[in-house]
PDB file of C-alpha atoms and ligand atoms in Angstrom:
ATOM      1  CA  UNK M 252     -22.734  -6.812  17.477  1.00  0.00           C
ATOM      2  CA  UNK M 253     -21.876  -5.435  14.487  1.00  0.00           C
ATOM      3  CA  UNK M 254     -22.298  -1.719  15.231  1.00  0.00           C
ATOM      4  CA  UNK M 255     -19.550  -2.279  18.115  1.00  0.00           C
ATOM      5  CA  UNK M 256     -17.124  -3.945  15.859  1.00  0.00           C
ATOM      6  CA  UNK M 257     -17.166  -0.899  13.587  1.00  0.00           C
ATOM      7  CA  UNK M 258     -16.564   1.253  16.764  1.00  0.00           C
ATOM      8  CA  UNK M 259     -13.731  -0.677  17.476  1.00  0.00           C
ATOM      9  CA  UNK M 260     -12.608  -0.798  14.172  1.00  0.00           C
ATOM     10  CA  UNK M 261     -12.583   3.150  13.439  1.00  0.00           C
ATOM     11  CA  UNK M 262     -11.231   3.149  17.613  1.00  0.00           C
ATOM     12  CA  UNK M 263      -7.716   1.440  16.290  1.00  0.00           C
ATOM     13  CA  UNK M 264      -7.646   3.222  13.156  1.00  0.00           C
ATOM     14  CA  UNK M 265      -7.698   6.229  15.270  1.00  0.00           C
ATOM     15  CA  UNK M 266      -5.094   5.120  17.120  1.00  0.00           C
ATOM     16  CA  UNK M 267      -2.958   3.772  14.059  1.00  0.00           C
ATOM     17  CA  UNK M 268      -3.399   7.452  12.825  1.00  0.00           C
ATOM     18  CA  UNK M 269      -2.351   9.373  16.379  1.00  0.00           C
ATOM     19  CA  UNK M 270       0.465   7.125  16.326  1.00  0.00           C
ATOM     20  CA  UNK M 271       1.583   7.871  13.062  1.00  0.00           C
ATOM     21  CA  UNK M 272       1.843  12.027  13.682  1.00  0.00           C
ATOM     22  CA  UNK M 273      -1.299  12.177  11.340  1.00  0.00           C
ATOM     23  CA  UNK M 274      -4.530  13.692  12.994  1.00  0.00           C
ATOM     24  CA  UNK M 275      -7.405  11.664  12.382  1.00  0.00           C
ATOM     25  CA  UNK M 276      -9.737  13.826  10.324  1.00  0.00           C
ATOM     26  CA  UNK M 277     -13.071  12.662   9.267  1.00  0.00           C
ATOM     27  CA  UNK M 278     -11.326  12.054   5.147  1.00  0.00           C
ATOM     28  CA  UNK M 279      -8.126  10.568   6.819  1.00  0.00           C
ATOM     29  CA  UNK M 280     -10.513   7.734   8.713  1.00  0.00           C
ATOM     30  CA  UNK M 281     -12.545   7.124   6.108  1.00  0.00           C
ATOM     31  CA  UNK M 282      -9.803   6.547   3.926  1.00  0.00           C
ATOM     32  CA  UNK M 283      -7.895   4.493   5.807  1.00  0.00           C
ATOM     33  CA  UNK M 284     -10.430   2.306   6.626  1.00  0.00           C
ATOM     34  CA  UNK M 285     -11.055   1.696   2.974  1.00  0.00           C
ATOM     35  CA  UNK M 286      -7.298   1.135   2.991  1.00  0.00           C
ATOM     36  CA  UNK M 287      -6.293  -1.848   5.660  1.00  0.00           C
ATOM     37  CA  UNK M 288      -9.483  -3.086   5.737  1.00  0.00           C
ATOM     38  CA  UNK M 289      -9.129  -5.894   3.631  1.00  0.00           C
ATOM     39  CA  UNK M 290      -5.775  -7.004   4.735  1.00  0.00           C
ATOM     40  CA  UNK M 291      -2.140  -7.121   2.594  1.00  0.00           C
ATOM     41  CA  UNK M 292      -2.937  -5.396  -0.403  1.00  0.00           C
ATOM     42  CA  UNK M 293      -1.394  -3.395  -3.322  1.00  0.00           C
ATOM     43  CA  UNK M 294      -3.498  -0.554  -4.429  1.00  0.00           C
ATOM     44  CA  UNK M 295      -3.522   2.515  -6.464  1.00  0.00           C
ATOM     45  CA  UNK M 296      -4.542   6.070  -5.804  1.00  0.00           C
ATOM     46  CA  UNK M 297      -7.284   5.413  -8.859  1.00  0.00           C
ATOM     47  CA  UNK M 298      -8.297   2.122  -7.130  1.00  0.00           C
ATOM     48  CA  UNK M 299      -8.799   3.974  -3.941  1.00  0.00           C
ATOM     49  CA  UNK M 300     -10.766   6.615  -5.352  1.00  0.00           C
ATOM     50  CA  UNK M 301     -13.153   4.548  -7.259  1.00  0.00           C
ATOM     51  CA  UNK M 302     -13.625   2.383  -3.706  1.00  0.00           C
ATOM     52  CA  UNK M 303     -14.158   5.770  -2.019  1.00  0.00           C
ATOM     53  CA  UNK M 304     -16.486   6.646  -4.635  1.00  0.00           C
ATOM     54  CA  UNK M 305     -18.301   3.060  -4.443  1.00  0.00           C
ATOM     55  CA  UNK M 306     -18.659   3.938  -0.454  1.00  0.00           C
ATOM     56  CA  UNK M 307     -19.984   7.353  -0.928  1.00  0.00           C
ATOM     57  CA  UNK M 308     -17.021   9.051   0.834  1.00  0.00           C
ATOM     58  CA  UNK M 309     -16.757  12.245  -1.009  1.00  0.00           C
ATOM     59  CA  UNK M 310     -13.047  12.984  -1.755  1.00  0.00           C
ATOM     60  CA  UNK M 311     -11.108  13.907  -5.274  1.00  0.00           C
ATOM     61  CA  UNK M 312      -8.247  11.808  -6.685  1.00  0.00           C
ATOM     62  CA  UNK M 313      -6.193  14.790  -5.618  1.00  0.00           C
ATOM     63  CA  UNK M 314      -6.975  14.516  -2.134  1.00  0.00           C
ATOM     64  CA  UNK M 315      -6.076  10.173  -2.392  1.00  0.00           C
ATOM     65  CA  UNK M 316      -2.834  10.764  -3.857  1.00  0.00           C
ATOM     66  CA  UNK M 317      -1.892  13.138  -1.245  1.00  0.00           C
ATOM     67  CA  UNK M 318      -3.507  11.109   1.382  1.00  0.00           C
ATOM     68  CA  UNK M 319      -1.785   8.062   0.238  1.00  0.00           C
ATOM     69  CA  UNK M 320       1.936  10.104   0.114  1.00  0.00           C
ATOM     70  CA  UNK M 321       0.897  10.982   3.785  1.00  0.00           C
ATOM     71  CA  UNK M 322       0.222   7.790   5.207  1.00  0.00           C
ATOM     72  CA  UNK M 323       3.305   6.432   3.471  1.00  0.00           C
ATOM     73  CA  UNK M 324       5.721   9.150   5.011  1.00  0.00           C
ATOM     74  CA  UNK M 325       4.030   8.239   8.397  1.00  0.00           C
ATOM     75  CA  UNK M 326       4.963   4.510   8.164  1.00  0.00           C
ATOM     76  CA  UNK M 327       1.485   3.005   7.173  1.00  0.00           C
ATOM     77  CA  UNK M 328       2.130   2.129   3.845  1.00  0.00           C
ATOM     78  CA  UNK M 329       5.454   1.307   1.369  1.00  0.00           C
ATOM     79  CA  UNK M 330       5.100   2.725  -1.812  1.00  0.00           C
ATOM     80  CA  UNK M 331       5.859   0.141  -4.413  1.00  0.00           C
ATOM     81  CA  UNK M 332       6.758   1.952  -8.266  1.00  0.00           C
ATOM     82  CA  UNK M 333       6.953  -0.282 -11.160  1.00  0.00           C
ATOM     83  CA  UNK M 334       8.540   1.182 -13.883  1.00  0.00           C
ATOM     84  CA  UNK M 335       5.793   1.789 -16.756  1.00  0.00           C
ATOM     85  CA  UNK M 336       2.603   1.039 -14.459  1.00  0.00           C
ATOM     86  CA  UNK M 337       1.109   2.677 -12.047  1.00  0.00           C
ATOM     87  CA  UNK M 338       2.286   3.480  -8.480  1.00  0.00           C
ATOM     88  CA  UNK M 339       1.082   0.909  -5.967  1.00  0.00           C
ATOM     89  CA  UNK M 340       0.575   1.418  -2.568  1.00  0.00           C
ATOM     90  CA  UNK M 341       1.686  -1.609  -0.350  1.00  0.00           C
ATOM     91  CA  UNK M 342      -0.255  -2.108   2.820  1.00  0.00           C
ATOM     92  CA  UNK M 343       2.591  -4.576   4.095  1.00  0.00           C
ATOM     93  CA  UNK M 344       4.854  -2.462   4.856  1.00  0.00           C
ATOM     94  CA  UNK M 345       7.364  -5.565   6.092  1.00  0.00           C
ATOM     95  CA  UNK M 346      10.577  -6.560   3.860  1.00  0.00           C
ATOM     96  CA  UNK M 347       9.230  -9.195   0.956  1.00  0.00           C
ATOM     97  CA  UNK M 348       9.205  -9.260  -2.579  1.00  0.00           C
ATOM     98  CA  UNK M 349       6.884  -9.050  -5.708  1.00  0.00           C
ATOM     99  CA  UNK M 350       6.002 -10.720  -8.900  1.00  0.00           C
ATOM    100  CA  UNK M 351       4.282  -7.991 -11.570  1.00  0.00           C
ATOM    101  CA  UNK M 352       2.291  -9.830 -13.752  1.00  0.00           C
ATOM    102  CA  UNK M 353       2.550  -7.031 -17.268  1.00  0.00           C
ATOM    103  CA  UNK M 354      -0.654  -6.533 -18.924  1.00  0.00           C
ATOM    104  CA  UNK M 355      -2.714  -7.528 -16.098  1.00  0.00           C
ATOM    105  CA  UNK M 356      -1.362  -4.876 -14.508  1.00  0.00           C
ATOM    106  CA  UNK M 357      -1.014  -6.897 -11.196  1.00  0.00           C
ATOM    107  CA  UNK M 358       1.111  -6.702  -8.001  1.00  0.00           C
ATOM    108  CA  UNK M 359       1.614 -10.285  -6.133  1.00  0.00           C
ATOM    109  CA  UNK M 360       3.547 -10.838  -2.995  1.00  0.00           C
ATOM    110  CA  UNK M 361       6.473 -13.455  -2.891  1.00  0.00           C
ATOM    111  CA  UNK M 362       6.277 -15.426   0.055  1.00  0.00           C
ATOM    112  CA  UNK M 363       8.495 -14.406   2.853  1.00  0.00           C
ATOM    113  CA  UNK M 364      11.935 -16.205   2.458  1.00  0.00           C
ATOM    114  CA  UNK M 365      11.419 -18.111  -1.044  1.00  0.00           C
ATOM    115  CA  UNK M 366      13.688 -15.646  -3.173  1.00  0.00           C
ATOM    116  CA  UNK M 367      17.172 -15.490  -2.426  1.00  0.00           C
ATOM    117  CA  UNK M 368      19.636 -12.878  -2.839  1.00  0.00           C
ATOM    118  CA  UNK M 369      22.427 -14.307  -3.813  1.00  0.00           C
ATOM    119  CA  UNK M 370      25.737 -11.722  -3.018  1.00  0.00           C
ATOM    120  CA  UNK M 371      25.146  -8.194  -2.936  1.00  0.00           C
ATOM    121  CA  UNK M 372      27.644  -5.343  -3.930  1.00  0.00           C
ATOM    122  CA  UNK M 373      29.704  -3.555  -1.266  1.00  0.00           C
ATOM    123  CA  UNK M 374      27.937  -0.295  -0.588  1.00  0.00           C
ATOM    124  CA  UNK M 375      29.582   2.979  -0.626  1.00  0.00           C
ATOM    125  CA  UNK M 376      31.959   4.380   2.403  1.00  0.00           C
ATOM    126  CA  UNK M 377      29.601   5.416   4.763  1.00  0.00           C
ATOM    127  CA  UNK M 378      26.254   4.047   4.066  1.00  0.00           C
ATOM    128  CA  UNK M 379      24.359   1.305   4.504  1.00  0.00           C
ATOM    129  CA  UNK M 380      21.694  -0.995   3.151  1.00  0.00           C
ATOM    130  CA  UNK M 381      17.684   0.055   3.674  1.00  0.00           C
ATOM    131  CA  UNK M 382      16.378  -2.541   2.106  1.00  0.00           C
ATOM    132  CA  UNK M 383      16.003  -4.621  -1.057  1.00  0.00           C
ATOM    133  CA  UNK M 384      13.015  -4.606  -3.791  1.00  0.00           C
ATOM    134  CA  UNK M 385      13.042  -7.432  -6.156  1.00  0.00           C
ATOM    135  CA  UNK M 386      10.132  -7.048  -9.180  1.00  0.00           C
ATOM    136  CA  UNK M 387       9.765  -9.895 -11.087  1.00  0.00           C
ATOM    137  CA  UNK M 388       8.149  -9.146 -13.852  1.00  0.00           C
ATOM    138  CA  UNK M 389       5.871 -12.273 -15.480  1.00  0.00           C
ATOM    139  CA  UNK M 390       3.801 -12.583 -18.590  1.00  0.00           C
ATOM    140  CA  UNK M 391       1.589 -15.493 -19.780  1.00  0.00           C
ATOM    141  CA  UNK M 392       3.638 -18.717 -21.050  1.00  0.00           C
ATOM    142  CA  UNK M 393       3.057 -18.248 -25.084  1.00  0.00           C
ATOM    143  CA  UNK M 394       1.570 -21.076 -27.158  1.00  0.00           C
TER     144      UNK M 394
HETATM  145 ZN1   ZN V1287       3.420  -6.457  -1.239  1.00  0.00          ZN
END
């Protein structure tokens, strides 16, 4: 039972991969399925290598960081920078919102459709809104 769910499991990664444009080396697979294997997350390419190193999947922080910049040009992930931290790799890559809790050092999603942008600015001739990030930044309540 659970040797076939890991089958299927590295089957659809696989497949996530193929579809992507990215060929599903041996690193790529078991990266990834350190990656979306335990759902939304935000994670860093020093998180990631200290989870590869945990799982004895030989790869250097060099090889993560690149990795990671692949898998976000393919589509798999949305690369999420907040200024003066690290660089955190989104695993949802749908439109939503984060709080950034400073110190702690940690990225938490806004639920879908609880922030509201008020009005936004007209856009220059030509072009055309992508999308937009809110950050709000939070620190512990003092006294
Ligand atoms: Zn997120």
């Amino acid at each position: 039972m659970h040797v076939s769910y890991e089958i299927d499991a590295e089957l659809s990664l696989q497949e996530r991969l193929r579809f992507a444009g990215l060929r599903p080396t041996r690193q790529r697979l078991a990266l990834a399925s350190l990656i979306f294997a335990k759902g939304d997350r935000h994670l860093s390419a020093e998180e990631l290598h200290e989870e590869a190193q945990v799982a004895n999947v030989p790869v250097s922080l060099a090889t993560v960081y690149n990795t990671l910049h692949q898998f976000t040009q393919a589509g798999m992930l949305r690369i999420l920078a907040v200024e003066g931290a690290k660089t955190y790799f989104d695993t949802n890559i749908s439109d939503h919102h984060h709080f950034f809790v400073e110190g702690a050092n940690q990225v938490i999603d806004i639920p879908n459709g609880s922030t509201m942008v008020g009005s936004l600015p007209p856009v220059p001739e030509g072009m055309e809104i992508v999308n937009v990030d809110i950050i709000i930044r939070l620190r512990k309540k003092r006294g």
